GROMACS .gro file of C-alpha atoms in nm:
model
  257
    1MET     CA    1   5.746  18.796  10.229
    2TRP     CA    2   5.393  18.731  10.099
    3TRP     CA    3   5.356  19.076   9.942
    4TRP     CA    4   5.683  19.046   9.748
    5ASN     CA    5   5.612  18.695   9.620
    6SER     CA    6   5.267  18.802   9.499
    7TRP     CA    7   5.405  19.076   9.270
    8THR     CA    8   5.497  19.038   8.906
    9SER     CA    9   5.851  19.101   8.784
   10GLY     CA   10   5.744  19.437   8.638
   11GLU     CA   11   5.590  19.549   8.969
   12LYS     CA   12   5.905  19.448   9.156
   13ILE     CA   13   6.127  19.646   8.916
   14TRP     CA   14   5.897  19.951   8.944
   15PHE     CA   15   5.899  19.941   9.324
   16VAL     CA   16   6.275  19.890   9.359
   17SER     CA   17   6.356  20.159   9.103
   18LEU     CA   18   6.138  20.423   9.271
   19ALA     CA   19   6.262  20.329   9.617
   20ALA     CA   20   6.624  20.348   9.505
   21THR     CA   21   6.564  20.685   9.335
   22GLY     CA   22   6.399  20.831   9.644
   23LEU     CA   23   6.675  20.709   9.872
   24LEU     CA   24   6.944  20.839   9.634
   25LEU     CA   25   6.791  21.186   9.622
   26LEU     CA   26   6.759  21.202   9.999
   27THR     CA   27   7.117  21.080  10.043
   28ILE     CA   28   7.259  21.341   9.806
   29ALA     CA   29   7.057  21.615   9.973
   30TRP     CA   30   7.172  21.504  10.319
   31ILE     CA   31   7.542  21.494  10.214
   32MET     CA   32   7.517  21.836  10.051
   33ALA     CA   33   7.353  21.990  10.357
   34ARG     CA   34   7.600  21.828  10.597
   35ASP     CA   35   7.925  21.884  10.410
   36PRO     CA   36   7.889  22.107  10.101
   37GLY     CA   37   8.264  22.100  10.038
   38LYS     CA   38   8.264  21.726  10.002
   39VAL     CA   39   8.025  21.734   9.709
   40SER     CA   40   8.142  22.053   9.547
   41ARG     CA   41   8.341  21.850   9.298
   42TRP     CA   42   8.028  21.673   9.176
   43ARG     CA   43   7.884  21.823   8.863
   44ILE     CA   44   7.531  21.747   8.974
   45ALA     CA   45   7.605  21.893   9.316
   46ARG     CA   46   7.728  22.221   9.167
   47TRP     CA   47   7.406  22.243   8.967
   48LEU     CA   48   7.185  22.157   9.263
   49ARG     CA   49   7.352  22.406   9.495
   50LYS     CA   50   7.264  22.699   9.270
   51PRO     CA   51   6.975  22.898   9.417
   52VAL     CA   52   6.644  22.906   9.239
   53GLN     CA   53   6.610  23.231   9.048
   54GLY     CA   54   6.308  23.448   9.120
   55ASP     CA   55   6.169  23.647   9.407
   56GLY     CA   56   6.435  23.707   9.672
   57ASN     CA   57   6.198  23.585   9.937
   58LEU     CA   58   6.174  23.254   9.754
   59ASN     CA   59   6.544  23.189   9.720
   60VAL     CA   60   6.505  22.820   9.793
   61GLY     CA   61   6.813  22.600   9.752
   62ARG     CA   62   6.782  22.314   9.515
   63THR     CA   63   6.910  22.092   9.792
   64GLY     CA   64   6.581  22.143   9.972
   65LEU     CA   65   6.387  22.072   9.656
   66LEU     CA   66   6.588  21.754   9.608
   67ALA     CA   67   6.515  21.638   9.961
   68GLY     CA   68   6.146  21.714   9.918
   69LEU     CA   69   6.133  21.522   9.592
   70GLY     CA   70   6.299  21.218   9.746
   71ALA     CA   71   6.070  21.225  10.048
   72GLY     CA   72   5.768  21.259   9.820
   73ILE     CA   73   5.867  20.953   9.622
   74LEU     CA   74   5.914  20.741   9.935
   75THR     CA   75   5.587  20.868  10.083
   76SER     CA   76   5.403  20.776   9.764
   77LEU     CA   77   5.555  20.429   9.776
   78ALA     CA   78   5.449  20.387  10.139
   79VAL     CA   79   5.091  20.487  10.059
   80THR     CA   80   5.084  20.259   9.754
   81PHE     CA   81   5.219  19.968   9.957
   82THR     CA   82   4.961  20.025  10.232
   83LEU     CA   83   4.674  20.026   9.985
   84PHE     CA   84   4.810  19.716   9.816
   85ALA     CA   85   4.847  19.536  10.151
   86VAL     CA   86   4.487  19.614  10.245
   87GLN     CA   87   4.360  19.497   9.906
   88TYR     CA   88   4.569  19.181   9.923
   89SER     CA   89   4.447  19.104  10.274
   90LEU     CA   90   4.085  19.141  10.170
   91GLN     CA   91   4.142  18.919   9.867
   92GLN     CA   92   4.311  18.654  10.078
   93SER     CA   93   4.027  18.660  10.329
   94GLN     CA   94   3.772  18.618  10.051
   95ASP     CA   95   3.969  18.331   9.893
   96GLU     CA   96   4.001  18.159  10.232
   97SER     CA   97   3.627  18.186  10.294
   98THR     CA   98   3.549  18.046   9.949
   99TRP     CA   99   3.789  17.753  10.004
  100LYS     CA  100   3.644  17.670  10.346
  101SER     CA  101   3.291  17.682  10.208
  102SER     CA  102   3.375  17.444   9.924
  103VAL     CA  103   3.544  17.200  10.164
  104ALA     CA  104   3.258  17.215  10.413
  105THR     CA  105   2.998  17.126  10.150
  106ALA     CA  106   3.196  16.848   9.983
  107ALA     CA  107   3.128  16.491  10.090
  108ASP     CA  108   3.425  16.341   9.907
  109LEU     CA  109   3.775  16.486   9.949
  110PRO     CA  110   4.014  16.218   9.817
  111GLY     CA  111   4.379  16.317   9.839
  112PHE     CA  112   4.295  16.623  10.046
  113GLU     CA  113   4.586  16.856  10.128
  114PRO     CA  114   4.540  17.170  10.339
  115GLY     CA  115   4.834  17.345  10.177
  116HIS     CA  116   4.868  17.702  10.311
  117HIS     CA  117   4.505  17.718  10.422
  118LYS     CA  118   4.407  17.749  10.787
  119LEU     CA  119   4.201  17.466  10.932
  120ASN     CA  120   4.059  17.651  11.232
  121GLY     CA  121   3.711  17.523  11.314
  122MET     CA  122   3.700  17.287  11.015
  123ASN     CA  123   3.462  16.993  11.056
  124PHE     CA  124   3.559  16.694  10.842
  125SER     CA  125   3.318  16.459  11.018
  126GLY     CA  126   3.172  16.188  10.795
  127LYS     CA  127   3.374  16.288  10.489
  128GLN     CA  128   3.548  16.048  10.252
  129MET     CA  129   3.913  16.156  10.277
  130ARG     CA  130   4.116  15.860  10.156
  131ASP     CA  131   4.483  15.937  10.080
  132ALA     CA  132   4.464  16.272  10.262
  133ASP     CA  133   4.795  16.438  10.340
  134PHE     CA  134   4.828  16.604  10.681
  135ARG     CA  135   5.202  16.561  10.715
  136ASN     CA  136   5.356  16.813  10.958
  137THR     CA  137   5.018  16.987  10.991
  138HIS     CA  138   4.916  17.165  11.311
  139LEU     CA  139   4.573  17.028  11.408
  140SER     CA  140   4.582  17.078  11.785
  141GLY     CA  141   4.367  17.336  11.963
  142ILE     CA  142   4.201  17.476  11.651
  143GLY     CA  143   3.863  17.300  11.677
  144VAL     CA  144   3.913  17.061  11.386
  145LYS     CA  145   3.698  16.742  11.395
  146PHE     CA  146   3.718  16.407  11.215
  147GLU     CA  147   3.426  16.212  11.363
  148ASP     CA  148   3.348  15.903  11.148
  149SER     CA  149   3.575  16.033  10.872
  150ILE     CA  150   3.718  15.785  10.622
  151LEU     CA  151   4.093  15.853  10.638
  152GLU     CA  152   4.226  15.526  10.500
  153ASN     CA  153   4.578  15.532  10.353
  154SER     CA  154   4.628  15.888  10.475
  155HIS     CA  155   4.945  16.055  10.599
  156PHE     CA  156   4.982  16.211  10.942
  157GLU     CA  157   5.360  16.190  10.975
  158GLY     CA  158   5.490  16.465  11.201
  159ALA     CA  159   5.142  16.611  11.258
  160ASP     CA  160   5.045  16.775  11.585
  161ALA     CA  161   4.710  16.611  11.659
  162ARG     CA  162   4.696  16.658  12.036
  163GLY     CA  163   4.339  16.650  12.162
  164VAL     CA  164   4.187  16.616  11.815
  165ASP     CA  165   3.846  16.447  11.782
  166PHE     CA  166   3.889  16.126  11.579
  167LEU     CA  167   3.582  15.952  11.722
  168GLY     CA  168   3.489  15.661  11.493
  169ALA     CA  169   3.741  15.757  11.225
  170HIS     CA  170   3.876  15.489  10.988
  171PHE     CA  171   4.256  15.498  10.952
  172SER     CA  172   4.336  15.158  10.804
  173GLY     CA  173   4.660  15.182  10.606
  174SER     CA  174   4.749  15.528  10.737
  175GLU     CA  175   5.092  15.648  10.848
  176PHE     CA  176   5.156  15.798  11.194
  177ALA     CA  177   5.534  15.821  11.218
  178ASN     CA  178   5.625  16.089  11.476
  179THR     CA  179   5.259  16.197  11.511
  180ASN     CA  180   5.161  16.350  11.844
  181LEU     CA  181   4.824  16.200  11.944
  182SER     CA  182   4.835  16.298  12.311
  183GLY     CA  183   4.482  16.343  12.445
  184ALA     CA  184   4.323  16.262  12.109
  185ASP     CA  185   3.978  16.103  12.105
  186LEU     CA  186   4.033  15.760  11.949
  187ARG     CA  187   3.711  15.598  12.067
  188SER     CA  188   3.577  15.352  11.808
  189ALA     CA  189   3.861  15.450  11.574
  190ASP     CA  190   3.987  15.187  11.330
  191LEU     CA  191   4.366  15.192  11.360
  192SER     CA  192   4.421  14.843  11.223
  193HIS     CA  193   4.695  14.808  10.961
  194THR     CA  194   4.845  15.145  11.054
  195SER     CA  195   5.190  15.254  11.170
  196ILE     CA  196   5.047  15.374  11.504
  197SER     CA  197   5.348  15.216  11.679
  198GLY     CA  198   5.560  15.493  11.530
  199ALA     CA  199   5.350  15.772  11.683
  200LYS     CA  200   5.538  16.026  11.891
  201SER     CA  201   5.291  16.005  12.179
  202LEU     CA  202   4.957  15.849  12.274
  203ASP     CA  203   4.959  15.977  12.630
  204GLY     CA  204   4.611  16.053  12.757
  205ALA     CA  205   4.439  15.942  12.435
  206LEU     CA  206   4.076  15.846  12.495
  207VAL     CA  207   3.983  15.492  12.385
  208ASN     CA  208   3.695  15.250  12.430
  209GLN     CA  209   3.609  14.888  12.361
  210GLN     CA  210   3.560  14.956  11.991
  211THR     CA  211   3.903  15.113  11.939
  212CYS     CA  212   4.075  14.881  11.694
  213TRP     CA  213   4.454  14.844  11.720
  214PRO     CA  214   4.695  14.667  11.483
  215HIS     CA  215   4.765  14.302  11.559
  216GLY     CA  216   5.013  14.270  11.846
  217PHE     CA  217   5.011  14.641  11.934
  218THR     CA  218   4.862  14.600  12.283
  219LYS     CA  219   5.165  14.393  12.378
  220SER     CA  220   5.412  14.658  12.265
  221ILE     CA  221   5.612  14.895  12.484
  222LYS     CA  222   5.448  15.189  12.310
  223PHE     CA  223   5.105  15.071  12.424
  224ARG     CA  224   5.211  14.990  12.779
  225GLU     CA  225   5.377  15.331  12.825
  226ALA     CA  226   5.100  15.531  12.660
  227CYS     CA  227   4.893  15.607  12.977
  228LEU     CA  228   4.572  15.580  12.775
  229ARG     CA  229   4.242  15.696  12.921
  230LYS     CA  230   4.058  15.366  12.954
  231TRP     CA  231   3.692  15.304  12.878
  232GLU     CA  232   3.476  15.213  13.175
  233TRP     CA  233   3.119  15.090  13.171
  234HIS     CA  234   2.903  14.996  13.465
  235ASP     CA  235   2.682  14.696  13.404
  236PRO     CA  236   2.364  14.740  13.612
  237ASN     CA  237   2.272  14.373  13.565
  238ASN     CA  238   2.563  14.235  13.765
  239ASN     CA  239   2.686  14.559  13.921
  240LYS     CA  240   3.027  14.520  13.762
  241VAL     CA  241   3.253  14.781  13.606
  242HIS     CA  242   3.397  14.679  13.271
  243ILE     CA  243   3.728  14.830  13.161
  244SER     CA  244   3.868  14.825  12.809
  245TYR     CA  245   4.163  14.974  12.621
  246GLY     CA  246   4.032  14.858  12.286
  247GLN     CA  247   4.093  14.543  12.086
  248GLU     CA  248   4.342  14.413  11.835
  249TRP     CA  249   4.281  14.318  11.477
  250PRO     CA  250   4.124  14.078  11.379
  251ALA     CA  251   3.912  14.059  11.693
  252CYS     CA  252   3.779  14.411  11.636
  253GLY     CA  253   3.408  14.416  11.570
  254LYS     CA  254   3.348  14.047  11.628
  255LYS     CA  255   3.015  13.972  11.791
  256GLY     CA  256   3.049  13.906  12.159
  257SER     CA  257   3.402  14.041  12.182
   0.00000   0.00000   0.00000
């Protein structure tokens, strides 16, 4: 419960004490109204059941006053909680906007961790993000982009990266154990020296001739069963269609390859 965890110990004690008092008063009033004989032995009940002295037309039982007092306390707590929730929500929204602004303007984000922040619409394109930690992070369908990002030695274990734009990203040394990369854009991505073989899925991932795989990966079962979206290029000079699923290290980037 975010609202409870954000309170101090004193605020928690104050809230619980008032809530317990209000509920106790309402409970006593309800028991007294329902079965007066049951509480007649209580000293407090005998005092509360005495009518208020004064004008005969205002002979209000203290049971009613007790119930009203308890209800008033609980109502006050409800109003206080509502105001606090609104204030907290506004503060959280402002903090989130400030965080996103600082991330968007930073060129270097070494060791980046999203923590509890939302990444909707975040554009990390071109940023230096070595040693970033996206373990178990939901990246799919929220508009996040990593075009030409430097993500070397980063962690994506357990991340949901379906359909994410990694065009031209550098992943050398990164971990992808149980990462879902289905439909991700891996064109021109450097995946050499990574644990891409441990990815949960590469089905439908978009690749091209410049996609760089670890040595031996294209001969693996994972690669053969991936159903990658191949790169096709029509050469007008000889009217041929060239097809590529990327290259393995160390052939990646060699002239004429």
